[in-house]
Coordinates of C-alpha atoms and ligand atoms in Angstrom, one line a residue:
X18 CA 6.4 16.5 -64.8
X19 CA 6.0 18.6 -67.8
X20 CA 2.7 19.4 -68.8
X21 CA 0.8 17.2 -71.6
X22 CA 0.9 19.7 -74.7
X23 CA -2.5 18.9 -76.8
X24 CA -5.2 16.7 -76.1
X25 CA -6.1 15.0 -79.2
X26 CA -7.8 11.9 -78.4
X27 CA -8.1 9.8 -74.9
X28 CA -5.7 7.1 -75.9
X29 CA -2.9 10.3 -75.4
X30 CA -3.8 10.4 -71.9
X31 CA -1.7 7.5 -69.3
X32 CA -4.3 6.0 -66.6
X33 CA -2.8 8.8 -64.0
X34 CA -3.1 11.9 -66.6
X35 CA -7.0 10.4 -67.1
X36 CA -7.6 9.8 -63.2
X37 CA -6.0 13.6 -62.7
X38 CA -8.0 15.4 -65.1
X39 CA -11.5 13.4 -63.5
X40 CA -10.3 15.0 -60.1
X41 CA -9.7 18.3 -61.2
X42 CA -13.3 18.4 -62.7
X43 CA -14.6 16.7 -59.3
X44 CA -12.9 19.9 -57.7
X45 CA -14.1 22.4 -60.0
X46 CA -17.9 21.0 -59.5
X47 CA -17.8 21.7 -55.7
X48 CA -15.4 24.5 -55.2
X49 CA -15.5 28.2 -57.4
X50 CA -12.2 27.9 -59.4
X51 CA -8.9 30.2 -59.0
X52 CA -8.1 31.9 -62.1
X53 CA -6.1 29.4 -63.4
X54 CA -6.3 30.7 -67.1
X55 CA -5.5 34.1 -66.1
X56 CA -5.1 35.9 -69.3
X57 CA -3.9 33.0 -71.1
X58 CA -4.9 33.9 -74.7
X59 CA -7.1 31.2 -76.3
X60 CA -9.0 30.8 -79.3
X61 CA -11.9 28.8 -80.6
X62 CA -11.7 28.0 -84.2
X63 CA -14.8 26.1 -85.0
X64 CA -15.1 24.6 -88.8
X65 CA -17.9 22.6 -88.2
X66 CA -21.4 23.7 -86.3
X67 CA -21.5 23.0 -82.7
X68 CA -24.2 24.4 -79.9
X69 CA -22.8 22.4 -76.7
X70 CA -19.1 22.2 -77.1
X71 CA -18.4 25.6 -78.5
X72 CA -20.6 27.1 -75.1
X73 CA -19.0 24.9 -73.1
X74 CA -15.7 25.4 -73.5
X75 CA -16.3 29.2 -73.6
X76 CA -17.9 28.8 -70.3
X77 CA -15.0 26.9 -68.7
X78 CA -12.3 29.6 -70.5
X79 CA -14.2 32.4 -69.3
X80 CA -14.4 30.4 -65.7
X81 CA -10.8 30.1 -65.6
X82 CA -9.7 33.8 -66.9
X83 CA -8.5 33.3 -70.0
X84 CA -8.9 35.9 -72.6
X85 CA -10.9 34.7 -75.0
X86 CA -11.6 34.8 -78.9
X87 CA -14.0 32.9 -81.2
X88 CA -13.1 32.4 -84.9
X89 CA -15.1 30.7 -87.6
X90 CA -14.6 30.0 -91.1
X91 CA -16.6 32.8 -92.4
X92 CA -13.9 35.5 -90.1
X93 CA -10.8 33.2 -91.8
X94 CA -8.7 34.2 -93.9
X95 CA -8.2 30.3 -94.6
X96 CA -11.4 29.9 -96.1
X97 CA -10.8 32.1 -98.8
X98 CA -7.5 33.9 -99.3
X99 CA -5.6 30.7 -99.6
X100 CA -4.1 30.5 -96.1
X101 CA -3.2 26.7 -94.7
X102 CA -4.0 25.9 -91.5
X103 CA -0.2 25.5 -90.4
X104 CA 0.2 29.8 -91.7
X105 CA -2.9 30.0 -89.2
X106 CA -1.3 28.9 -86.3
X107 CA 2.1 30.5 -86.7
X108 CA -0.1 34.3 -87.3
X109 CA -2.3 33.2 -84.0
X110 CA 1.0 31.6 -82.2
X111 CA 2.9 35.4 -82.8
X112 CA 0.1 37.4 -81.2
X113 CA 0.5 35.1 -78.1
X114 CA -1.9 32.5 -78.3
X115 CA -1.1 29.9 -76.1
X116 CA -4.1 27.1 -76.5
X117 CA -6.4 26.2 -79.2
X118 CA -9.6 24.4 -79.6
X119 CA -10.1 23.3 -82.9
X120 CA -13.5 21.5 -84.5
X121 CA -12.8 20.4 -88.2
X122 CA -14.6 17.8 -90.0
X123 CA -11.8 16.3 -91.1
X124 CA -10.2 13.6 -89.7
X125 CA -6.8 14.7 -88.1
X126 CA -7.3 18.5 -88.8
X127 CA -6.2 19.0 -84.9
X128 CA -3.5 16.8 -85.0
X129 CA -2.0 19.0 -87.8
X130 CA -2.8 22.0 -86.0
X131 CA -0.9 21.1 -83.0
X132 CA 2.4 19.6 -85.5
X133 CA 2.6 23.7 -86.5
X134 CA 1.4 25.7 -83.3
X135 CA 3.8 26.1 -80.5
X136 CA 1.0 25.8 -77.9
X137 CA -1.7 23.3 -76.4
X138 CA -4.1 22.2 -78.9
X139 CA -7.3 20.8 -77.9
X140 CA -9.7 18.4 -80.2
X141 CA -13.0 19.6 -80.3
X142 CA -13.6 17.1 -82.7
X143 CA -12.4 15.8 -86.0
X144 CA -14.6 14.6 -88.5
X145 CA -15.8 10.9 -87.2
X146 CA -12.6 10.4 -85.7
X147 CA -12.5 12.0 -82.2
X148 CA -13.9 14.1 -79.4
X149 CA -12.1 13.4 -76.0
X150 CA -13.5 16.5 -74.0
X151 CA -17.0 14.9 -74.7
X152 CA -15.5 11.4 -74.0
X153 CA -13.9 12.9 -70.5
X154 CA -17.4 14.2 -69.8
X155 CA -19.3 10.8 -69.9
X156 CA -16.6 9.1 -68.3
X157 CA -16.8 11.6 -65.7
X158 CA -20.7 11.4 -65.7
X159 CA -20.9 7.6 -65.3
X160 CA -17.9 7.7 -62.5
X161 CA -20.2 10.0 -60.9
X162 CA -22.8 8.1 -61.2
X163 CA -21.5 4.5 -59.8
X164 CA -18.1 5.3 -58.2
X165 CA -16.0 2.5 -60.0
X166 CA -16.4 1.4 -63.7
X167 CA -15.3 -1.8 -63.1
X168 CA -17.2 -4.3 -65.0
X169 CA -20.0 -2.0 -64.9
X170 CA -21.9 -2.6 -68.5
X171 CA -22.5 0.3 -70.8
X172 CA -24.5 -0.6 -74.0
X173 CA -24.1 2.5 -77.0
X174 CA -26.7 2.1 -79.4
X175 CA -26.7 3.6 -83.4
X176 CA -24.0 4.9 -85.2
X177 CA -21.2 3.9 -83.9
X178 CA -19.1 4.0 -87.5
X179 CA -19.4 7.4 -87.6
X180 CA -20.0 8.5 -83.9
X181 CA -16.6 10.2 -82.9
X182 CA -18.3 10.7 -79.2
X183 CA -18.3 6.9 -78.7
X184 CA -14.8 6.2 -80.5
X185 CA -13.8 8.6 -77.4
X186 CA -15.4 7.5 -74.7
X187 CA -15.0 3.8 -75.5
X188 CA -11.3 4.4 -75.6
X189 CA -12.3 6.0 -71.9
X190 CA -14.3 3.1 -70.4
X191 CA -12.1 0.8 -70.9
X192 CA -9.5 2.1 -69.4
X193 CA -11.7 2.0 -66.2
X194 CA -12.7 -1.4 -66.6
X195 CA -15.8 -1.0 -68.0
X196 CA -18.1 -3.5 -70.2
X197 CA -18.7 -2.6 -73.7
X198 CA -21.7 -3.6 -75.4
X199 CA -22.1 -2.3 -78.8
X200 CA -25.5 -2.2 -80.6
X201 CA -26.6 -1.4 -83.8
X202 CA -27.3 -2.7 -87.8
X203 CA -23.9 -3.7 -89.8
X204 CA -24.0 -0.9 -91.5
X205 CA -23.5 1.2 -88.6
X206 CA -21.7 -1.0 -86.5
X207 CA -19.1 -3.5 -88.8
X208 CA -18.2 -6.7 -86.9
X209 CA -14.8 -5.5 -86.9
X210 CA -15.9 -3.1 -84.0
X211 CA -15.6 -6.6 -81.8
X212 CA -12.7 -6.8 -79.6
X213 CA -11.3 -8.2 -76.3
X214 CA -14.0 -6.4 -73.8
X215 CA -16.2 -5.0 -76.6
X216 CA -19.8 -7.4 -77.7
X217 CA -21.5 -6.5 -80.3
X218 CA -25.2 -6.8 -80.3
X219 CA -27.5 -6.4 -83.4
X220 CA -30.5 -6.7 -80.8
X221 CA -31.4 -4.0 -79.0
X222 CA -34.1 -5.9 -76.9
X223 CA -31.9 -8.8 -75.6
X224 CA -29.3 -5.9 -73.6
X225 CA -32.3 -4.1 -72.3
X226 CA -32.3 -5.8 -68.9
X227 CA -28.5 -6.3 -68.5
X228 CA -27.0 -3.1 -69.1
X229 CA -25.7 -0.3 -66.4
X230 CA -26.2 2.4 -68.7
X231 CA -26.9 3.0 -72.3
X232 CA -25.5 5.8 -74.1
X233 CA -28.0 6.4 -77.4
X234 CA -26.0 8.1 -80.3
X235 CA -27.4 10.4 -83.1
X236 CA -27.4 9.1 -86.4
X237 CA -24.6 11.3 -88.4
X238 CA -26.2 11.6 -91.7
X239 CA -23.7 14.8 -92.5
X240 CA -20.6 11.9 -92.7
X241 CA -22.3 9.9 -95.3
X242 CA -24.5 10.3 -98.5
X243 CA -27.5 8.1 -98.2
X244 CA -29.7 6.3 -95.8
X245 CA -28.3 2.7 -95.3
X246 CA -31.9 1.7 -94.0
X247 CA -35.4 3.6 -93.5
X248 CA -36.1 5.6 -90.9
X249 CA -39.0 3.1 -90.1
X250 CA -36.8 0.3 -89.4
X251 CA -34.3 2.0 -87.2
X252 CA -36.8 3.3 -85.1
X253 CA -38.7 0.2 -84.7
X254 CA -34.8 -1.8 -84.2
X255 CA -33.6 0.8 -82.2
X256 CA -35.1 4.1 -81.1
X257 CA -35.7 3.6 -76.8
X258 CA -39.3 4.3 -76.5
X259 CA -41.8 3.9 -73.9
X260 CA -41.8 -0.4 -74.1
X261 CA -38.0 -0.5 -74.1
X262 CA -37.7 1.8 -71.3
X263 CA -40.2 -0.2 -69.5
X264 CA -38.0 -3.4 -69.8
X265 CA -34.8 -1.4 -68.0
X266 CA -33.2 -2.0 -65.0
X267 CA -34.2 1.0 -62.4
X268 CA -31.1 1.9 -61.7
X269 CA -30.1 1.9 -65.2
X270 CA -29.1 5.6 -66.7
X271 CA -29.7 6.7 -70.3
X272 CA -26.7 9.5 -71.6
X273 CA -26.8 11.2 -75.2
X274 CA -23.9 13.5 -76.0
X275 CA -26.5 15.9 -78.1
X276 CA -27.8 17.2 -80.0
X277 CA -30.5 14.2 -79.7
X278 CA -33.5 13.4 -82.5
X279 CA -36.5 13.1 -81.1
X280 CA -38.7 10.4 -82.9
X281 CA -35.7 8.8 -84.2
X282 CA -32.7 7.4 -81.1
X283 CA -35.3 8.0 -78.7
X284 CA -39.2 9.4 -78.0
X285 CA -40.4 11.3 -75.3
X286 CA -40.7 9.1 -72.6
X287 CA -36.7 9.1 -72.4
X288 CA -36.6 12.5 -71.8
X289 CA -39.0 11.9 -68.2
X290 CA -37.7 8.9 -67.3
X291 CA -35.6 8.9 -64.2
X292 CA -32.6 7.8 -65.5
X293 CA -32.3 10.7 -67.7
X294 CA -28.7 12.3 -67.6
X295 CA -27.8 14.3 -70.5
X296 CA -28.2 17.8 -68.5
X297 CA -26.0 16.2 -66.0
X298 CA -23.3 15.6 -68.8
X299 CA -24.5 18.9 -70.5
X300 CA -23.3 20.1 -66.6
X301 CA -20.4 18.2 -66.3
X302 CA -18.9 19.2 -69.5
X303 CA -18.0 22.8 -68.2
X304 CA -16.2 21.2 -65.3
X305 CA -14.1 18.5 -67.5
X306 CA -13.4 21.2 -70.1
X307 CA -11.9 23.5 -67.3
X308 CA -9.5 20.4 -66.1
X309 CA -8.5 19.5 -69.6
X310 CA -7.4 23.2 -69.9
X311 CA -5.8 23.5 -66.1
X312 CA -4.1 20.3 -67.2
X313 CA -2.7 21.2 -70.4
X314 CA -1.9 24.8 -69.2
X315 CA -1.0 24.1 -65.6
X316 CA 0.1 20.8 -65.8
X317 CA 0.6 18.4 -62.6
X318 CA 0.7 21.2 -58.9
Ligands
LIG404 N1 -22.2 16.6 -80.6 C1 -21.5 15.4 -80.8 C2 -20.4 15.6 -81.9 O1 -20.1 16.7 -82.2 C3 -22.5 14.3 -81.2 C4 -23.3 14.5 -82.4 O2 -23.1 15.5 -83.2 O3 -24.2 13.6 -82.7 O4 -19.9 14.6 -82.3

């Protein structure tokens, strides 16, 4: 089979490809990876600020061998001397580049990169569209965590309009089988959102008990200009706090994709309860991000 060429959202990937890259990632987390990416030339180009991504996948290209360079806008020559994106990608393409990872915050920017770059582009995430390496890594997280998805529930909470994260790893889930149970205010979570195997809950209380996991989102005040509703009555509708967290299932597990607001999604008690994952998906991120790149590289041994 010939090897996938960019990874721009999880809807790209068939049930197989998905399945294959999970595997991989299972492999790199108990075995110290060949140099699969041996001097493969890669480069980062991050447009919009990331802590956990842009380490991450420098960790898993580093793991892998790949020679590595980091651009951002302020070293482009696109943000200033009138270079398009497309002139970028032919100049990188010549010097040998073979795979990109691109963050933009607009919607498509990767998908136009990989339409001019003869190479593997990889979606780091575009605007509130999509961001399938951090969809791969919950997936992964939660297959970890209960074996099979099927008709297991997960319940994401907050902005799910402009979440990218849970556009990705909805798309994910359900291609395993899983539940979806939306939560949040209209204005973050339109009724259109409803579909075959996606509820939609504007009470965070009634899922408490019910859910297999709950994956609390950050609101993303950067991707729209005001407030639709005070602080005060999101947290008291839905930030998970000490009496919500009381009311869950013990074998329930809480995910964030980061960076999380204290005070607002979630307090303190979150971070000691049991269920706790996000340094397990913090973890598992290196180990997805190596298989997407194997995958894309390598493609199928
Ligand atoms: N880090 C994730 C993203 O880039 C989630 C967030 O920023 O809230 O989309």
């Amino acid at each position: 089979m010939r090897a996938r060429r960019s990874l721009i959202d999880l809807d790209d990937l068939s049930g197989d490809e998905l399945n294959d890259i999970l595997d991989r990632a299972a492999d790199f987390e108990d075995t110290e990876p060949a140099p699969l990416l041996k001097g493969v030339a890669t480069v980062n180009l991050f447009f919009e600020q990331s802590t956990r991504t842009f380490a991450s996948f420098n960790f898993a290209e580093l793991r892998l061998g790949a020679h590595v360079v980091n651009l951002t806008p302020g070293d482009m020559s696109l943000a200033t001397k009138g270079e398009t994106i497309e002139d970028t990608a032919l100049t990188l393409a010549a010097m040998g580049v073979r795979v990109l990872v691109v963050r933009h915050p607009e919607v498509g920017f990767a998908q136009r990169v990989a339409q001019a770059f003869d190479g593997h582009v990889v979606n780091a995430g575009d605007g509130a569209h999509a961001h399938p390496t951090q969809g791969l890594l919950d997936v992964f997280t939660l297959r970890e965590e209960f074996g099979s998805l099927e008709g297991r529930t997960i319940a994401f909470v907050g902005d799910i309009l402009h979440s990218r994260v849970a556009h990705s790893t909805i798309a994910g889930l359900q291609r395993l089988g899983a539940k979806i149970v939306l939560v949040g205010p209209e204005v973050f979570l339109p009724s259109e959102y409803a579909k075959p195997g996606i509820a939609l809950e504007r009470d965070f209380d009634a899922v408490l008990p019910a859910v297999d996991a709950i994956v609390l989102l950050r609101i993303q005040r950067e991707r729209f200009a005001a407030m639709p509703l005070s602080d005060a009555e999101y947290v008291a509708r839905y930030q998970l706090n000490a009496a919500r967290v009381a009311r869950l299932h013990e074998r329930t597990i809480v995910m964030h994709p980061g960076p999380y607001n204290r005070g607002m999604e979630l307090d303190d008690t979150v971070l000691e309860f049991a269920g706790w994952r996000y340094a397990k998906q913090v973890r598992n991120g290196v180990f997805v991000r190596m298989a997407v790149l194997d995958f894309l590289v390598n493609g199928s041994p």
